[in-house]
Tab-separated table of C-alpha atoms in Angstrom:
chain	number	residue	atom	x	y	z
F	1	MET	CA	-23.201	-0.312	-5.961
F	2	THR	CA	-20.744	2.502	-5.453
F	3	LYS	CA	-17.153	1.956	-6.568
F	4	ARG	CA	-13.772	2.455	-4.923
F	5	THR	CA	-10.255	1.837	-6.216
F	6	LEU	CA	-7.940	-0.318	-4.111
F	7	ALA	CA	-4.203	-0.170	-4.849
F	8	VAL	CA	-2.000	-3.034	-3.652
F	9	VAL	CA	1.765	-2.520	-3.349
F	10	SER	CA	3.769	-5.719	-2.873
F	11	SER	CA	7.551	-5.612	-2.629
F	12	GLY	CA	8.498	-9.266	-2.476
F	13	LEU	CA	11.711	-10.149	-4.277
F	14	ARG	CA	10.806	-13.558	-5.653
F	15	GLU	CA	8.019	-15.247	-7.534
F	16	PRO	CA	6.150	-16.707	-5.814
F	17	SER	CA	6.764	-14.810	-2.581
F	18	SER	CA	5.174	-14.891	0.855
F	19	THR	CA	4.843	-11.104	0.590
F	20	ARG	CA	2.629	-11.365	-2.484
F	21	LEU	CA	0.729	-14.240	-0.868
F	22	LEU	CA	-0.094	-12.057	2.141
F	23	ALA	CA	-0.978	-9.120	-0.137
F	24	ASP	CA	-3.406	-11.333	-2.056
F	25	ARG	CA	-5.068	-12.557	1.145
F	26	LEU	CA	-5.471	-9.011	2.425
F	27	THR	CA	-6.864	-7.934	-0.942
F	28	ALA	CA	-9.415	-10.747	-1.121
F	29	ALA	CA	-10.595	-10.049	2.431
F	30	THR	CA	-10.910	-6.308	1.768
F	31	VAL	CA	-12.884	-6.898	-1.431
F	32	ARG	CA	-15.272	-9.145	0.516
F	33	GLU	CA	-15.720	-6.547	3.261
F	34	LEU	CA	-16.345	-3.777	0.718
F	35	ASP	CA	-18.891	-5.938	-1.072
F	36	ALA	CA	-20.724	-6.458	2.223
F	37	LEU	CA	-20.897	-2.676	2.561
F	38	GLY	CA	-22.337	-2.291	-0.940
F	39	VAL	CA	-19.083	-1.077	-2.484
F	40	GLN	CA	-17.551	-2.559	-5.637
F	41	ALA	CA	-13.748	-2.654	-5.519
F	42	GLU	CA	-11.503	-2.080	-8.523
F	43	VAL	CA	-8.143	-3.635	-7.619
F	44	GLU	CA	-4.827	-2.527	-9.118
F	45	VAL	CA	-1.635	-4.356	-8.086
F	46	VAL	CA	1.871	-2.878	-8.127
F	47	GLU	CA	4.753	-5.394	-8.014
F	48	VAL	CA	7.668	-3.234	-6.907
F	49	ARG	CA	10.369	-5.741	-7.898
F	50	LEU	CA	9.378	-5.261	-11.547
F	51	LEU	CA	10.097	-1.537	-11.165
F	52	ALA	CA	13.558	-1.863	-9.601
F	53	HIS	CA	15.504	-0.456	-12.556
F	54	ASP	CA	13.024	2.389	-13.126
F	55	LEU	CA	13.193	3.256	-9.423
F	56	THR	CA	16.979	3.512	-9.549
F	57	ASN	CA	16.777	5.682	-12.646
F	58	MET	CA	14.256	8.003	-11.003
F	59	LEU	CA	16.350	8.342	-7.851
F	60	LEU	CA	19.269	9.397	-10.066
F	61	THR	CA	17.407	11.569	-12.568
F	62	GLY	CA	14.209	12.657	-10.819
F	63	PHE	CA	12.147	11.438	-13.771
F	64	ALA	CA	9.593	8.609	-13.584
F	65	ALA	CA	9.169	6.766	-16.852
F	66	GLY	CA	6.908	4.059	-18.232
F	67	ASP	CA	5.582	1.496	-15.791
F	68	LEU	CA	6.866	3.393	-12.748
F	69	ARG	CA	4.899	6.496	-13.742
F	70	ALA	CA	1.764	4.372	-14.116
F	71	ALA	CA	2.357	2.715	-10.723
F	72	LEU	CA	2.793	6.040	-8.932
F	73	ASP	CA	-0.404	7.334	-10.550
F	74	THR	CA	-2.231	4.185	-9.453
F	75	VAL	CA	-1.280	4.768	-5.818
F	76	ALA	CA	-2.029	8.505	-5.957
F	77	ARG	CA	-5.580	8.080	-7.254
F	78	ALA	CA	-6.571	5.051	-5.143
F	79	ASP	CA	-9.292	5.285	-2.510
F	80	GLY	CA	-7.426	2.799	-0.337
F	81	LEU	CA	-4.013	1.153	-0.224
F	82	ILE	CA	-2.633	-2.181	0.919
F	83	ALA	CA	1.154	-2.034	1.353
F	84	VAL	CA	3.143	-5.184	2.142
F	85	THR	CA	6.894	-5.520	2.592
F	86	PRO	CA	9.309	-8.266	3.558
F	87	ILE	CA	11.310	-7.483	6.681
F	88	PHE	CA	15.098	-7.480	6.408
F	89	SER	CA	17.365	-6.710	9.380
F	90	GLY	CA	14.445	-5.456	11.436
F	91	SER	CA	13.006	-3.037	8.881
F	92	PHE	CA	11.238	-2.711	5.517
F	93	SER	CA	12.985	-3.687	2.295
F	94	GLY	CA	15.002	-1.153	0.325
F	95	LEU	CA	12.769	-1.470	-2.735
F	96	PHE	CA	9.665	-0.817	-0.640
F	97	LYS	CA	11.248	2.323	0.832
F	98	ASN	CA	12.490	3.494	-2.572
F	99	PHE	CA	9.008	3.254	-4.048
F	100	PHE	CA	7.485	5.425	-1.346
F	101	ASP	CA	10.511	7.758	-1.449
F	102	VAL	CA	9.603	8.716	-5.018
F	103	THR	CA	5.844	8.931	-4.417
F	104	GLU	CA	4.795	12.523	-4.958
F	105	GLN	CA	4.604	14.677	-1.857
F	106	GLY	CA	1.102	14.628	-0.398
F	107	ALA	CA	-0.086	11.780	-2.634
F	108	LEU	CA	-0.982	9.632	0.383
F	109	ALA	CA	-2.202	12.381	2.703
F	110	GLY	CA	-5.371	11.150	4.393
F	111	ALA	CA	-5.475	7.934	2.360
F	112	PRO	CA	-6.605	4.786	4.241
F	113	VAL	CA	-3.772	2.240	4.301
F	114	LEU	CA	-3.554	-1.348	5.516
F	115	LEU	CA	0.015	-2.322	6.426
F	116	GLY	CA	1.403	-5.826	6.112
F	117	ALA	CA	4.801	-7.447	6.526
F	118	THR	CA	6.374	-10.879	6.183
F	119	ALA	CA	9.525	-12.493	7.532
F	120	GLY	CA	11.024	-15.889	8.190
F	121	THR	CA	10.355	-15.838	11.934
F	122	ALA	CA	8.192	-13.972	14.431
F	123	ARG	CA	11.314	-12.260	15.802
F	124	HIS	CA	10.715	-9.510	13.216
F	125	SER	CA	7.077	-8.844	14.097
F	126	LEU	CA	7.756	-5.563	15.921
F	127	ALA	CA	9.182	-4.057	12.723
F	128	LEU	CA	5.658	-3.496	11.436
F	129	ASP	CA	4.904	-0.961	14.165
F	130	HIS	CA	8.415	0.357	14.757
F	131	ALA	CA	9.523	0.824	11.133
F	132	VAL	CA	6.653	0.528	8.633
F	133	ARG	CA	3.949	2.444	10.529
F	134	PRO	CA	6.149	5.510	11.211
F	135	LEU	CA	6.945	5.724	7.478
F	136	PHE	CA	3.265	6.080	6.631
F	137	ALA	CA	2.711	8.478	9.509
F	138	TYR	CA	5.361	10.676	7.907
F	139	LEU	CA	3.539	10.402	4.568
F	140	ARG	CA	0.355	11.526	6.416
F	141	ALA	CA	-1.535	8.389	5.432
F	142	MET	CA	-4.314	7.013	7.662
F	143	ALA	CA	-3.019	3.566	8.621
F	144	VAL	CA	-5.688	1.245	10.043
F	145	PRO	CA	-5.133	0.122	13.653
F	146	THR	CA	-4.525	-3.534	12.797
F	147	GLY	CA	-1.320	-4.296	10.943
F	148	VAL	CA	-0.785	-7.846	9.704
F	149	PHE	CA	2.559	-9.564	10.204
F	150	ALA	CA	3.043	-13.107	8.943
F	151	ALA	CA	5.994	-15.363	9.636
F	152	THR	CA	6.646	-18.315	7.348
F	153	ALA	CA	4.998	-20.732	9.781
F	154	ASP	CA	1.833	-18.603	9.924
F	155	PHE	CA	0.792	-19.624	6.435
F	156	GLY	CA	0.192	-23.158	7.677
F	157	ALA	CA	-1.276	-22.266	11.083
F	158	THR	CA	-4.886	-22.910	12.039
F	159	ALA	CA	-7.096	-20.761	14.219
F	160	GLN	CA	-6.151	-22.984	17.176
F	161	GLN	CA	-2.444	-23.094	16.304
F	162	ASP	CA	-1.372	-19.514	15.814
F	163	VAL	CA	2.406	-19.351	16.153
F	164	SER	CA	3.349	-15.681	15.955
F	165	ASP	CA	0.681	-13.584	17.648
F	166	GLU	CA	-1.491	-14.165	20.703
F	167	SER	CA	-4.290	-12.047	19.141
F	168	GLY	CA	-5.394	-14.906	16.874
F	169	ALA	CA	-4.578	-16.827	13.743
F	170	LEU	CA	-3.476	-15.179	10.531
F	171	ASP	CA	-6.920	-15.410	8.931
F	172	ARG	CA	-8.524	-13.631	11.866
F	173	ARG	CA	-5.942	-10.840	11.781
F	174	VAL	CA	-6.410	-10.489	8.024
F	175	ASP	CA	-10.191	-10.248	8.375
F	176	ARG	CA	-10.008	-7.650	11.144
F	177	ALA	CA	-7.570	-5.437	9.245
F	178	ALA	CA	-9.568	-5.763	6.016
F	179	ARG	CA	-12.755	-4.750	7.818
F	180	GLU	CA	-11.066	-1.643	9.192
F	181	LEU	CA	-9.787	-0.638	5.760
F	182	ALA	CA	-13.103	-1.309	4.029
F	183	GLN	CA	-15.027	0.786	6.536
F	184	LEU	CA	-12.714	3.743	6.033
F	185	MET	CA	-12.881	3.438	2.243
F	186	ALA	CA	-16.662	3.121	2.191
F	187	ALA	CA	-17.145	6.120	4.496
F	188	ARG	CA	-15.125	8.468	2.312
F	189	GLU	CA	-15.985	10.051	-1.004
F	190	PRO	CA	-13.961	8.719	-3.965
F	191	ARG	CA	-10.653	10.515	-4.278
F	192	ALA	CA	-10.625	13.318	-6.803
F	193	ILE	CA	-7.185	13.978	-8.287
F	194	ALA	CA	-6.755	17.515	-9.479
F	195	ASP	CA	-5.548	17.873	-13.073
F	196	PRO	CA	-2.559	20.267	-12.979
F	197	PHE	CA	-3.294	21.273	-16.584
F	198	ALA	CA	-7.025	21.883	-16.111
F	199	ASN	CA	-6.690	25.645	-15.440
F	200	PRO	CA	-3.462	26.865	-17.013
F	201	THR	CA	-2.245	30.382	-16.417
F	202	SER	CA	-2.650	32.465	-19.549
F	203	PHE	CA	0.397	33.807	-21.331
F	204	GLU	CA	-0.819	37.360	-20.707
F	205	ASP	CA	-0.965	36.758	-16.944
F	206	LEU	CA	2.502	35.251	-16.989
F	207	LEU	CA	3.897	38.312	-18.748
F	208	ALA	CA	2.074	40.572	-16.292
F	209	GLY	CA	3.495	38.681	-13.325
F	210	ARG	CA	0.065	37.553	-12.122
């Protein structure tokens, strides 16, 4: 089997959180879809709430240290990304935005991304397409067509009792989005991250202005 790396960014504020619950469901479905395509998934999870202090420090100093540096590298080298945020006041959470604010420019260019969001009620469902999707368009990521929004009541809904979306129950939306992400990941070559120190400029060339 070929291998692909799947990064999962969850920005829930509590433990447990509905945001992490949705992220886990999306991850499990994507791993299943990749397996069906003959691709073995290596999953790496980033819990943004654990990086809150490091994020603030980087915004103030421009320097990513410790766990934050490792998390940013995880996202940059992944073959696919699942990004899930809680919705507050009709938009993504501040921590979620801060994390992608400090992601290196171009790190997500062309990367397949599955977008997810959670909120207390379905009133916030439009935020996924009106706030979260434009953010990733700006980052030049390739967001899959199906985004997955889940209200609190969705986690107990059945296929016949979907409460937030006429397109089907939460499980069906999760499966459709996961299939779209898996197909994009499987169709692409594994991401190759260039080593900035692989071909250093010689001291002689520096002195010569070359």
